[in-house]
Amino acid sequence: MSVTVEERKAANKALIDEVLKAYPEKMAKRRAKHLGTFEDGKPDCGVKSNIKSLPGVMTIRGCAYAGSKGVVWGPIKDMIHISHGPVGCGQYSWAARRNYYIGTTGIDTFVTMQFTSDFQEKDIVFGGDKKLDKIIDEIQALFPLNKGISIQSECPIGLIGDDIEAVSKKKSAQYEGHTIVPVRCEGFRGVSQSLGHHLANDAIRDWVFDKADPDKRPDFVSTPYDVAIIGDYNIGGDAWSSRILLEEIGLRVIAQWSGDGSIAELENTPKAKLNVLHCYRSMNYISRHMEEKYGIPWVEYNFFGPTMIEKSLREIASHFDDTIKANAEKVIAKYRPLVDAVNAKFRPRLQDKTVMLFVGGLRPRHVIGAYEDLGMNVVGTGYEFGHNDDYQRTTHYVKDGTLIYDDVTGYEFEKFVEQIQPDLVGSGIKEKYVFQKMGVPFRQMHSWDYSGPYHGYDGYAIFARDMDMAISSPVWGLAKAPWKKNA
Amino acid sequence: MPQSADKILDHELLFREPEYQEIFRTKKENFEFNHPDEQIKQIVEWTKSEDYRQKNFARDSLTVNPAKACQPLGAVYVANGFHKTLSFVHGSQGCVAYYRSHFSRHFKEPTSCVSSSMTEDAAVFGGMNNMIDGLANAYNLYKPEMIAVSTTCMAEVIGDDLDAFIKNSKQKGSVPEDYDVPFAHPQALLGRQGRDYNAARARAR
């Protein structure tokens, strides 16, 4: 029994109205602006975004510290990132994100370690600058191979008036120009992780780019095929399964921002010929800056699923010469048998299955192509911290009648899934067990549920396997107690 | 080709394949500008030495890989042990996201908790409205039998008074007058003194 688009739109509207009844009236009016159904032909999804969450509704969002330390700076492997403030923030974000890297941890790389100033009451009262000064000395003594230090501010830093910029400048001079970056990513800033990304990008601009010596590495020789991968955090190895394709078409990937990224790569990125941007939301800021200041063009690309990969490889190749363009065609042809084999294996079981997504700032639209390559339909999607330009871009991915929910609350998401009964929900760890206990198959779309990579052709095979594994698992048929069946 | 549909390799084995090992080699050689391997080996050895040990034990400011978290996590943990009790954390919403993730990863269970979502303006003007609206929303949406309130750093440093805010919220009708809303200031010391000290420091600057 298939539902027409008009029927679905009407059902969505009724569902939204029903869900809003639970809120106090004033709050219902505000939430109503974030919920809607996509209408084909409209320039955006018709929902408000990137504004304050309502108090007490169980928003899924995080804070600016998460966006800065967790997303942008944390993956930079040869720098030490100090969680400056009380111990909690650093603790909960300690090795929680699967931004993979290669190195000798504790010696030349530090990603999976937790460095904090462990603020106590006396630091709040008397200020933490002196402690920070000493911390930098201790880091230099114990971790001499670190290539830089970043100071990721937590809430109290901005509230007590500490001057981390002064400490950074002083210590950097003391250690002969060692890169020390203060980042004002206090959690209370902004409305979500998003401002944290922006602050982090600005800190790279101000304290890495502007202070870098352009002749520092004379042995770095540019080529006309140099590109930088911007906005890929190497979750489960995503950046590597992307890099391999770009290099197969003949490009030279000189930097990865920031999964498995080193500070040298960041410093050399202004020498790139083209910046290829995957996560638009978190790194459009630095891409725009590099275009403005260094004249480097940037292009958004999508390596989720063969349709998008092909489109992206051709788009990227179009910025280079005929050799690269021809190579792109060769690579696409080379991987076609793999794609066909994956589709033949998994599409039969996944055809026409429905999916509801809720992820961060890119994947709610970006993965839709991969699902459609497997014959699946995304019937609902939304962003934790997307802006209006993300919702505009989403119109090119979602079908007419798709349910759209911005900054969805725990209550709303549960009610939507209960009513719509998708075959799969894709969201985060906080949602996983809620929906699995409701009997709905679930895959984490932040951490890839400890799987991955999902980018590129190699990643598509893994993605297909995982979606099939989740939906086709015989366990769902066993969720109902035997005495409740056939009642 | 490292990948095939018959034998799908994921991150555990995929990157051991020669094609990937090659790109790792060229990335390291050409773009990372790391310290020489010899020097890295040397430092590895040094970390096993007495000198390193002394320096490590002499640390008094830097904390590395601690085995503890922050106080509001404990408050949320306690609240989760009470039947139909929702924990409500007054302050930044990032904290609640972290507590919920932390517990969900550990127990592999859903973890409910709400935040009053204070932002920059609340940092300046105080979070009373966040408390009033937050309690009303949480009460209506989730219908708990009790709401246990605690605070994050932000609310503590600016000196929000939970007792007063909860009383105001009840007056405004967020929750019924006789409804249980127990609360705890995780860093009670800061509640009063913090504000005065900060004001004094600000004046001194």
PDB file of N, CA, C and O in Angstrom, chain A residues 27 52 55-58 77 91-92 98 100 108 114 116 118 125 134 138 141 145 147 155 160 188 191 260 265 345 411 437 450 452 458 462 465, chain B residues 3 5 9-11 20 27 31-35 40 46 60-66 68 70 73 92-93 109 113 115-116 120-121 137 142 189 201:
ATOM      1  N   MET A  27       5.442  28.006  23.923  1.00  0.00           N
ATOM      2  CA  MET A  27       6.550  27.183  23.425  1.00  0.00           C
ATOM      3  C   MET A  27       6.146  26.484  22.138  1.00  0.00           C
ATOM      4  O   MET A  27       6.962  26.315  21.231  1.00  0.00           O
ATOM      5  N   LYS A  52      18.319  29.819  19.482  1.00  0.00           N
ATOM      6  CA  LYS A  52      18.344  29.215  20.827  1.00  0.00           C
ATOM      7  C   LYS A  52      17.400  28.025  20.932  1.00  0.00           C
ATOM      8  O   LYS A  52      16.282  28.073  20.432  1.00  0.00           O
ATOM      9  N   PRO A  55      14.353  25.905  26.691  1.00  0.00           N
ATOM     10  CA  PRO A  55      14.825  25.250  27.908  1.00  0.00           C
ATOM     11  C   PRO A  55      13.985  24.018  28.231  1.00  0.00           C
ATOM     12  O   PRO A  55      12.785  23.995  27.963  1.00  0.00           O
ATOM     13  N   GLY A  56      14.615  23.001  28.779  1.00  0.00           N
ATOM     14  CA  GLY A  56      13.896  21.859  29.342  1.00  0.00           C
ATOM     15  C   GLY A  56      13.241  20.907  28.360  1.00  0.00           C
ATOM     16  O   GLY A  56      12.447  20.057  28.769  1.00  0.00           O
ATOM     17  N   VAL A  57      13.537  20.965  27.068  1.00  0.00           N
ATOM     18  CA  VAL A  57      12.831  20.122  26.091  1.00  0.00           C
ATOM     19  C   VAL A  57      13.619  18.892  25.680  1.00  0.00           C
ATOM     20  O   VAL A  57      13.141  18.079  24.900  1.00  0.00           O
ATOM     21  N   MET A  58      14.815  18.746  26.177  1.00  0.00           N
ATOM     22  CA  MET A  58      15.728  17.667  25.802  1.00  0.00           C
ATOM     23  C   MET A  58      16.198  17.817  24.364  1.00  0.00           C
ATOM     24  O   MET A  58      16.004  16.946  23.503  1.00  0.00           O
ATOM     25  N   LYS A  77      46.636  16.040  15.200  1.00  0.00           N
ATOM     26  CA  LYS A  77      47.289  15.009  15.993  1.00  0.00           C
ATOM     27  C   LYS A  77      48.595  15.387  16.672  1.00  0.00           C
ATOM     28  O   LYS A  77      48.907  14.821  17.719  1.00  0.00           O
ATOM     29  N   GLN A  91      36.862  15.428  29.984  1.00  0.00           N
ATOM     30  CA  GLN A  91      36.615  14.021  30.289  1.00  0.00           C
ATOM     31  C   GLN A  91      35.588  13.406  29.359  1.00  0.00           C
ATOM     32  O   GLN A  91      35.793  12.331  28.817  1.00  0.00           O
ATOM     33  N   TYR A  92      34.474  14.093  29.180  1.00  0.00           N
ATOM     34  CA  TYR A  92      33.387  13.516  28.376  1.00  0.00           C
ATOM     35  C   TYR A  92      33.723  13.502  26.896  1.00  0.00           C
ATOM     36  O   TYR A  92      33.108  12.766  26.124  1.00  0.00           O
ATOM     37  N   ARG A  98      35.617   9.256  16.886  1.00  0.00           N
ATOM     38  CA  ARG A  98      36.469   8.287  16.170  1.00  0.00           C
ATOM     39  C   ARG A  98      37.234   8.942  15.042  1.00  0.00           C
ATOM     40  O   ARG A  98      37.278   8.424  13.926  1.00  0.00           O
ATOM     41  N   TYR A 100      40.223   9.063  13.487  1.00  0.00           N
ATOM     42  CA  TYR A 100      41.391   8.186  13.456  1.00  0.00           C
ATOM     43  C   TYR A 100      42.653   8.931  13.014  1.00  0.00           C
ATOM     44  O   TYR A 100      42.586   9.910  12.283  1.00  0.00           O
ATOM     45  N   ASP A 108      54.627  11.668  19.730  1.00  0.00           N
ATOM     46  CA  ASP A 108      54.540  12.687  18.677  1.00  0.00           C
ATOM     47  C   ASP A 108      53.099  13.014  18.293  1.00  0.00           C
ATOM     48  O   ASP A 108      52.859  13.924  17.509  1.00  0.00           O
ATOM     49  N   GLN A 114      43.892  13.116  27.347  1.00  0.00           N
ATOM     50  CA  GLN A 114      43.090  14.186  27.934  1.00  0.00           C
ATOM     51  C   GLN A 114      44.012  15.120  28.702  1.00  0.00           C
ATOM     52  O   GLN A 114      44.657  14.706  29.668  1.00  0.00           O
ATOM     53  N   THR A 116      44.066  18.651  30.741  1.00  0.00           N
ATOM     54  CA  THR A 116      43.159  19.639  31.291  1.00  0.00           C
ATOM     55  C   THR A 116      43.825  20.425  32.413  1.00  0.00           C
ATOM     56  O   THR A 116      44.791  19.957  33.035  1.00  0.00           O
ATOM     57  N   ASP A 118      42.030  21.196  34.972  1.00  0.00           N
ATOM     58  CA  ASP A 118      41.325  20.704  36.165  1.00  0.00           C
ATOM     59  C   ASP A 118      41.046  21.829  37.158  1.00  0.00           C
ATOM     60  O   ASP A 118      41.523  21.803  38.291  1.00  0.00           O
ATOM     61  N   VAL A 125      38.172  31.569  41.664  1.00  0.00           N
ATOM     62  CA  VAL A 125      38.216  32.782  42.473  1.00  0.00           C
ATOM     63  C   VAL A 125      39.411  33.657  42.113  1.00  0.00           C
ATOM     64  O   VAL A 125      39.278  34.868  41.954  1.00  0.00           O
ATOM     65  N   LYS A 134      52.054  27.775  33.938  1.00  0.00           N
ATOM     66  CA  LYS A 134      52.828  26.626  34.437  1.00  0.00           C
ATOM     67  C   LYS A 134      52.505  25.373  33.624  1.00  0.00           C
ATOM     68  O   LYS A 134      53.377  24.551  33.338  1.00  0.00           O
ATOM     69  N   GLU A 138      54.966  22.655  31.824  1.00  0.00           N
ATOM     70  CA  GLU A 138      54.954  21.208  32.085  1.00  0.00           C
ATOM     71  C   GLU A 138      54.772  20.421  30.798  1.00  0.00           C
ATOM     72  O   GLU A 138      55.374  19.368  30.603  1.00  0.00           O
ATOM     73  N   ALA A 141      58.004  20.335  28.933  1.00  0.00           N
ATOM     74  CA  ALA A 141      58.986  19.451  29.578  1.00  0.00           C
ATOM     75  C   ALA A 141      58.679  17.976  29.327  1.00  0.00           C
ATOM     76  O   ALA A 141      59.577  17.185  29.052  1.00  0.00           O
ATOM     77  N   LEU A 145      58.062  16.690  21.903  1.00  0.00           N
ATOM     78  CA  LEU A 145      57.881  16.635  20.454  1.00  0.00           C
ATOM     79  C   LEU A 145      56.571  17.271  19.995  1.00  0.00           C
ATOM     80  O   LEU A 145      56.245  17.209  18.811  1.00  0.00           O
ATOM     81  N   LYS A 147      54.048  19.802  18.485  1.00  0.00           N
ATOM     82  CA  LYS A 147      54.298  20.836  17.497  1.00  0.00           C
ATOM     83  C   LYS A 147      53.464  22.092  17.758  1.00  0.00           C
ATOM     84  O   LYS A 147      53.518  23.056  16.998  1.00  0.00           O
ATOM     85  N   CYS A 155      33.405  26.995  29.856  1.00  0.00           N
ATOM     86  CA  CYS A 155      32.529  28.084  30.327  1.00  0.00           C
ATOM     87  C   CYS A 155      33.175  29.064  31.311  1.00  0.00           C
ATOM     88  O   CYS A 155      33.105  30.274  31.105  1.00  0.00           O
ATOM     89  N   ILE A 160      35.129  34.480  34.193  1.00  0.00           N
ATOM     90  CA  ILE A 160      35.965  35.055  35.240  1.00  0.00           C
ATOM     91  C   ILE A 160      36.991  36.042  34.692  1.00  0.00           C
ATOM     92  O   ILE A 160      37.758  36.613  35.454  1.00  0.00           O
ATOM     93  N   PHE A 188      28.959  28.511  26.730  1.00  0.00           N
ATOM     94  CA  PHE A 188      27.755  29.337  26.708  1.00  0.00           C
ATOM     95  C   PHE A 188      27.666  30.201  25.467  1.00  0.00           C
ATOM     96  O   PHE A 188      26.649  30.850  25.228  1.00  0.00           O
ATOM     97  N   VAL A 191      24.572  29.044  20.181  1.00  0.00           N
ATOM     98  CA  VAL A 191      23.381  28.261  20.540  1.00  0.00           C
ATOM     99  C   VAL A 191      23.613  26.762  20.387  1.00  0.00           C
ATOM    100  O   VAL A 191      22.735  25.956  20.671  1.00  0.00           O
ATOM    101  N   ASP A 260      43.319  12.994  11.071  1.00  0.00           N
ATOM    102  CA  ASP A 260      44.718  12.595  10.829  1.00  0.00           C
ATOM    103  C   ASP A 260      45.502  13.800  10.311  1.00  0.00           C
ATOM    104  O   ASP A 260      46.421  13.666   9.491  1.00  0.00           O
ATOM    105  N   GLU A 265      50.475  20.371   7.857  1.00  0.00           N
ATOM    106  CA  GLU A 265      49.498  20.338   6.759  1.00  0.00           C
ATOM    107  C   GLU A 265      48.637  21.589   6.780  1.00  0.00           C
ATOM    108  O   GLU A 265      48.367  22.186   5.732  1.00  0.00           O
ATOM    109  N   LYS A 345      24.194  -7.327  -4.069  1.00  0.00           N
ATOM    110  CA  LYS A 345      24.147  -8.089  -2.822  1.00  0.00           C
ATOM    111  C   LYS A 345      23.127  -7.515  -1.840  1.00  0.00           C
ATOM    112  O   LYS A 345      22.412  -8.264  -1.162  1.00  0.00           O
ATOM    113  N   TYR A 411      11.286  14.417  22.800  1.00  0.00           N
ATOM    114  CA  TYR A 411       9.853  14.107  22.737  1.00  0.00           C
ATOM    115  C   TYR A 411       9.370  14.011  21.293  1.00  0.00           C
ATOM    116  O   TYR A 411       8.732  13.045  20.886  1.00  0.00           O
ATOM    117  N   LYS A 437      15.113   0.045  21.681  1.00  0.00           N
ATOM    118  CA  LYS A 437      14.182  -0.531  22.655  1.00  0.00           C
ATOM    119  C   LYS A 437      12.739  -0.397  22.197  1.00  0.00           C
ATOM    120  O   LYS A 437      11.857  -1.102  22.687  1.00  0.00           O
ATOM    121  N   TYR A 450      30.742   2.607  15.388  1.00  0.00           N
ATOM    122  CA  TYR A 450      32.033   1.932  15.578  1.00  0.00           C
ATOM    123  C   TYR A 450      32.479   1.164  14.342  1.00  0.00           C
ATOM    124  O   TYR A 450      33.381   0.348  14.395  1.00  0.00           O
ATOM    125  N   GLY A 452      32.704   1.841   9.772  1.00  0.00           N
ATOM    126  CA  GLY A 452      33.321   2.806   8.873  1.00  0.00           C
ATOM    127  C   GLY A 452      34.598   2.259   8.297  1.00  0.00           C
ATOM    128  O   GLY A 452      35.049   1.192   8.701  1.00  0.00           O
ATOM    129  N   ASP A 458      35.199   2.358  -1.221  1.00  0.00           N
ATOM    130  CA  ASP A 458      35.450   1.350  -0.182  1.00  0.00           C
ATOM    131  C   ASP A 458      34.452   1.515   0.956  1.00  0.00           C
ATOM    132  O   ASP A 458      33.954   0.542   1.508  1.00  0.00           O
ATOM    133  N   ILE A 462      30.964  -0.856   2.977  1.00  0.00           N
ATOM    134  CA  ILE A 462      30.798  -1.007   4.422  1.00  0.00           C
ATOM    135  C   ILE A 462      29.444  -0.445   4.853  1.00  0.00           C
ATOM    136  O   ILE A 462      28.729  -1.029   5.673  1.00  0.00           O
ATOM    137  N   ARG A 465      26.707  -2.860   3.881  1.00  0.00           N
ATOM    138  CA  ARG A 465      26.728  -4.015   4.780  1.00  0.00           C
ATOM    139  C   ARG A 465      26.067  -3.678   6.113  1.00  0.00           C
ATOM    140  O   ARG A 465      25.269  -4.434   6.658  1.00  0.00           O
TER     141      ARG A 465
ATOM    142  N   GLN B   3      39.015  -3.499  -1.549  1.00  0.00           N
ATOM    143  CA  GLN B   3      37.648  -3.806  -1.150  1.00  0.00           C
ATOM    144  C   GLN B   3      36.963  -4.726  -2.149  1.00  0.00           C
ATOM    145  O   GLN B   3      37.241  -4.676  -3.333  1.00  0.00           O
ATOM    146  N   ALA B   5      32.899  -6.955  -2.646  1.00  0.00           N
ATOM    147  CA  ALA B   5      31.553  -7.130  -2.085  1.00  0.00           C
ATOM    148  C   ALA B   5      31.438  -8.453  -1.339  1.00  0.00           C
ATOM    149  O   ALA B   5      30.614  -8.583  -0.445  1.00  0.00           O
ATOM    150  N   LEU B   9      35.832  -5.385   3.868  1.00  0.00           N
ATOM    151  CA  LEU B   9      36.763  -5.035   4.934  1.00  0.00           C
ATOM    152  C   LEU B   9      36.393  -3.666   5.472  1.00  0.00           C
ATOM    153  O   LEU B   9      36.190  -2.725   4.705  1.00  0.00           O
ATOM    154  N   ASP B  10      36.321  -3.550   6.803  1.00  0.00           N
ATOM    155  CA  ASP B  10      36.115  -2.222   7.362  1.00  0.00           C
ATOM    156  C   ASP B  10      37.414  -1.750   8.011  1.00  0.00           C
ATOM    157  O   ASP B  10      38.466  -2.361   7.831  1.00  0.00           O
ATOM    158  N   HIS B  11      37.341  -0.678   8.815  1.00  0.00           N
ATOM    159  CA  HIS B  11      38.557  -0.022   9.297  1.00  0.00           C
ATOM    160  C   HIS B  11      39.525  -0.972   9.995  1.00  0.00           C
ATOM    161  O   HIS B  11      40.711  -0.721  10.074  1.00  0.00           O
ATOM    162  N   TYR B  20      46.496   1.249   0.829  1.00  0.00           N
ATOM    163  CA  TYR B  20      46.393   2.243   1.899  1.00  0.00           C
ATOM    164  C   TYR B  20      47.730   2.472   2.576  1.00  0.00           C
ATOM    165  O   TYR B  20      48.092   3.607   2.876  1.00  0.00           O
ATOM    166  N   LYS B  27      51.988  10.249   2.646  1.00  0.00           N
ATOM    167  CA  LYS B  27      51.468  11.381   3.441  1.00  0.00           C
ATOM    168  C   LYS B  27      52.499  11.763   4.503  1.00  0.00           C
ATOM    169  O   LYS B  27      52.818  12.941   4.691  1.00  0.00           O
ATOM    170  N   PHE B  31      54.117  15.360   3.675  1.00  0.00           N
ATOM    171  CA  PHE B  31      53.261  16.449   4.136  1.00  0.00           C
ATOM    172  C   PHE B  31      53.225  16.682   5.632  1.00  0.00           C
ATOM    173  O   PHE B  31      52.798  17.747   6.076  1.00  0.00           O
ATOM    174  N   GLU B  32      53.641  15.689   6.433  1.00  0.00           N
ATOM    175  CA  GLU B  32      53.474  15.862   7.872  1.00  0.00           C
ATOM    176  C   GLU B  32      54.643  16.580   8.539  1.00  0.00           C
ATOM    177  O   GLU B  32      54.485  17.140   9.625  1.00  0.00           O
ATOM    178  N   PHE B  33      55.816  16.566   7.908  1.00  0.00           N
ATOM    179  CA  PHE B  33      56.987  17.244   8.460  1.00  0.00           C
ATOM    180  C   PHE B  33      57.162  16.915   9.933  1.00  0.00           C
ATOM    181  O   PHE B  33      57.361  17.803  10.772  1.00  0.00           O
ATOM    182  N   ASN B  34      57.104  15.627  10.209  1.00  0.00           N
ATOM    183  CA  ASN B  34      57.232  15.178  11.593  1.00  0.00           C
ATOM    184  C   ASN B  34      58.709  15.123  11.983  1.00  0.00           C
ATOM    185  O   ASN B  34      59.609  15.267  11.140  1.00  0.00           O
ATOM    186  N   HIS B  35      58.938  14.917  13.264  1.00  0.00           N
ATOM    187  CA  HIS B  35      60.306  14.697  13.741  1.00  0.00           C
ATOM    188  C   HIS B  35      60.814  13.396  13.131  1.00  0.00           C
ATOM    189  O   HIS B  35      60.034  12.494  12.829  1.00  0.00           O
ATOM    190  N   ILE B  40      61.995  10.164  17.512  1.00  0.00           N
ATOM    191  CA  ILE B  40      60.803   9.636  18.167  1.00  0.00           C
ATOM    192  C   ILE B  40      61.159   8.430  19.028  1.00  0.00           C
ATOM    193  O   ILE B  40      60.737   8.310  20.185  1.00  0.00           O
ATOM    194  N   TRP B  46      63.234   7.726  26.482  1.00  0.00           N
ATOM    195  CA  TRP B  46      63.343   8.691  27.571  1.00  0.00           C
ATOM    196  C   TRP B  46      62.130   8.635  28.504  1.00  0.00           C
ATOM    197  O   TRP B  46      62.257   8.834  29.708  1.00  0.00           O
ATOM    198  N   ASP B  60      52.336  19.950  38.861  1.00  0.00           N
ATOM    199  CA  ASP B  60      51.339  20.400  39.828  1.00  0.00           C
ATOM    200  C   ASP B  60      50.239  21.226  39.161  1.00  0.00           C
ATOM    201  O   ASP B  60      49.306  21.665  39.817  1.00  0.00           O
ATOM    202  N   SER B  61      50.327  21.464  37.890  1.00  0.00           N
ATOM    203  CA  SER B  61      49.318  22.294  37.220  1.00  0.00           C
ATOM    204  C   SER B  61      48.601  21.544  36.104  1.00  0.00           C
ATOM    205  O   SER B  61      47.389  21.621  35.968  1.00  0.00           O
ATOM    206  N   LEU B  62      49.383  20.801  35.312  1.00  0.00           N
ATOM    207  CA  LEU B  62      48.766  20.064  34.210  1.00  0.00           C
ATOM    208  C   LEU B  62      48.193  18.752  34.720  1.00  0.00           C
ATOM    209  O   LEU B  62      48.834  18.052  35.501  1.00  0.00           O
ATOM    210  N   THR B  63      46.986  18.440  34.305  1.00  0.00           N
ATOM    211  CA  THR B  63      46.389  17.143  34.613  1.00  0.00           C
ATOM    212  C   THR B  63      46.297  16.348  33.308  1.00  0.00           C
ATOM    213  O   THR B  63      45.822  16.863  32.296  1.00  0.00           O
ATOM    214  N   VAL B  64      46.777  15.107  33.345  1.00  0.00           N
ATOM    215  CA  VAL B  64      46.757  14.267  32.149  1.00  0.00           C
ATOM    216  C   VAL B  64      45.969  12.999  32.427  1.00  0.00           C
ATOM    217  O   VAL B  64      46.199  12.344  33.438  1.00  0.00           O
ATOM    218  N   ASN B  65      45.024  12.683  31.538  1.00  0.00           N
ATOM    219  CA  ASN B  65      44.244  11.446  31.641  1.00  0.00           C
ATOM    220  C   ASN B  65      43.708  11.167  33.052  1.00  0.00           C
ATOM    221  O   ASN B  65      43.964  10.110  33.616  1.00  0.00           O
ATOM    222  N   PRO B  66      42.977  12.112  33.637  1.00  0.00           N
ATOM    223  CA  PRO B  66      42.482  11.888  34.999  1.00  0.00           C
ATOM    224  C   PRO B  66      41.386  10.831  35.030  1.00  0.00           C
ATOM    225  O   PRO B  66      40.747  10.564  34.021  1.00  0.00           O
ATOM    226  N   LYS B  68      38.457  10.939  36.647  1.00  0.00           N
ATOM    227  CA  LYS B  68      37.309  11.548  37.325  1.00  0.00           C
ATOM    228  C   LYS B  68      36.567  12.443  36.348  1.00  0.00           C
ATOM    229  O   LYS B  68      37.086  12.800  35.295  1.00  0.00           O
ATOM    230  N   CYS B  70      33.045  15.596  36.359  1.00  0.00           N
ATOM    231  CA  CYS B  70      32.640  16.749  37.152  1.00  0.00           C
ATOM    232  C   CYS B  70      31.389  16.448  37.976  1.00  0.00           C
ATOM    233  O   CYS B  70      30.692  15.473  37.724  1.00  0.00           O
ATOM    234  N   LEU B  73      27.569  15.452  36.931  1.00  0.00           N
ATOM    235  CA  LEU B  73      27.361  14.089  36.439  1.00  0.00           C
ATOM    236  C   LEU B  73      26.867  13.203  37.564  1.00  0.00           C
ATOM    237  O   LEU B  73      25.971  12.365  37.395  1.00  0.00           O
ATOM    238  N   SER B  92      24.509  25.456  30.844  1.00  0.00           N
ATOM    239  CA  SER B  92      24.751  25.260  29.412  1.00  0.00           C
ATOM    240  C   SER B  92      24.210  23.905  28.962  1.00  0.00           C
ATOM    241  O   SER B  92      24.308  22.932  29.683  1.00  0.00           O
ATOM    242  N   GLN B  93      23.697  23.864  27.735  1.00  0.00           N
ATOM    243  CA  GLN B  93      23.089  22.606  27.270  1.00  0.00           C
ATOM    244  C   GLN B  93      24.142  21.575  26.847  1.00  0.00           C
ATOM    245  O   GLN B  93      23.855  20.381  26.817  1.00  0.00           O
ATOM    246  N   GLU B 109      22.254   2.184  27.495  1.00  0.00           N
ATOM    247  CA  GLU B 109      20.852   2.402  27.802  1.00  0.00           C
ATOM    248  C   GLU B 109      20.513   3.841  27.463  1.00  0.00           C
ATOM    249  O   GLU B 109      21.387   4.703  27.457  1.00  0.00           O
ATOM    250  N   CYS B 113      17.730  13.361  30.422  1.00  0.00           N
ATOM    251  CA  CYS B 113      18.185  14.487  31.235  1.00  0.00           C
ATOM    252  C   CYS B 113      17.846  15.721  30.411  1.00  0.00           C
ATOM    253  O   CYS B 113      17.925  15.676  29.181  1.00  0.00           O
ATOM    254  N   SER B 115      18.158  20.200  29.956  1.00  0.00           N
ATOM    255  CA  SER B 115      18.961  21.373  30.286  1.00  0.00           C
ATOM    256  C   SER B 115      18.092  22.609  30.231  1.00  0.00           C
ATOM    257  O   SER B 115      17.109  22.653  29.493  1.00  0.00           O
ATOM    258  N   SER B 116      18.464  23.624  30.984  1.00  0.00           N
ATOM    259  CA  SER B 116      17.731  24.888  30.873  1.00  0.00           C
ATOM    260  C   SER B 116      18.313  25.744  29.733  1.00  0.00           C
ATOM    261  O   SER B 116      17.872  26.853  29.500  1.00  0.00           O
ATOM    262  N   GLU B 120      24.506  33.073  26.040  1.00  0.00           N
ATOM    263  CA  GLU B 120      25.298  34.238  26.431  1.00  0.00           C
ATOM    264  C   GLU B 120      24.513  35.303  27.174  1.00  0.00           C
ATOM    265  O   GLU B 120      25.024  35.900  28.128  1.00  0.00           O
ATOM    266  N   ASP B 121      23.252  35.522  26.772  1.00  0.00           N
ATOM    267  CA  ASP B 121      22.511  36.562  27.473  1.00  0.00           C
ATOM    268  C   ASP B 121      22.155  36.115  28.892  1.00  0.00           C
ATOM    269  O   ASP B 121      22.143  36.942  29.812  1.00  0.00           O
ATOM    270  N   ASN B 137       8.335  23.261  30.523  1.00  0.00           N
ATOM    271  CA  ASN B 137       8.447  22.389  29.339  1.00  0.00           C
ATOM    272  C   ASN B 137       8.706  20.947  29.734  1.00  0.00           C
ATOM    273  O   ASN B 137       8.057  20.025  29.235  1.00  0.00           O
ATOM    274  N   TYR B 142       7.435  15.516  29.443  1.00  0.00           N
ATOM    275  CA  TYR B 142       7.899  14.214  29.896  1.00  0.00           C
ATOM    276  C   TYR B 142       7.148  13.662  31.087  1.00  0.00           C
ATOM    277  O   TYR B 142       7.326  12.512  31.460  1.00  0.00           O
ATOM    278  N   LEU B 189      29.950  26.342  47.461  1.00  0.00           N
ATOM    279  CA  LEU B 189      30.818  27.435  47.884  1.00  0.00           C
ATOM    280  C   LEU B 189      30.732  28.631  46.941  1.00  0.00           C
ATOM    281  O   LEU B 189      30.774  29.772  47.352  1.00  0.00           O
ATOM    282  N   ARG B 201      37.221  41.344  41.668  1.00  0.00           N
ATOM    283  CA  ARG B 201      38.327  41.217  40.714  1.00  0.00           C
ATOM    284  C   ARG B 201      38.103  42.122  39.513  1.00  0.00           C
ATOM    285  O   ARG B 201      39.012  42.773  39.014  1.00  0.00           O
TER     286      ARG B 201
END
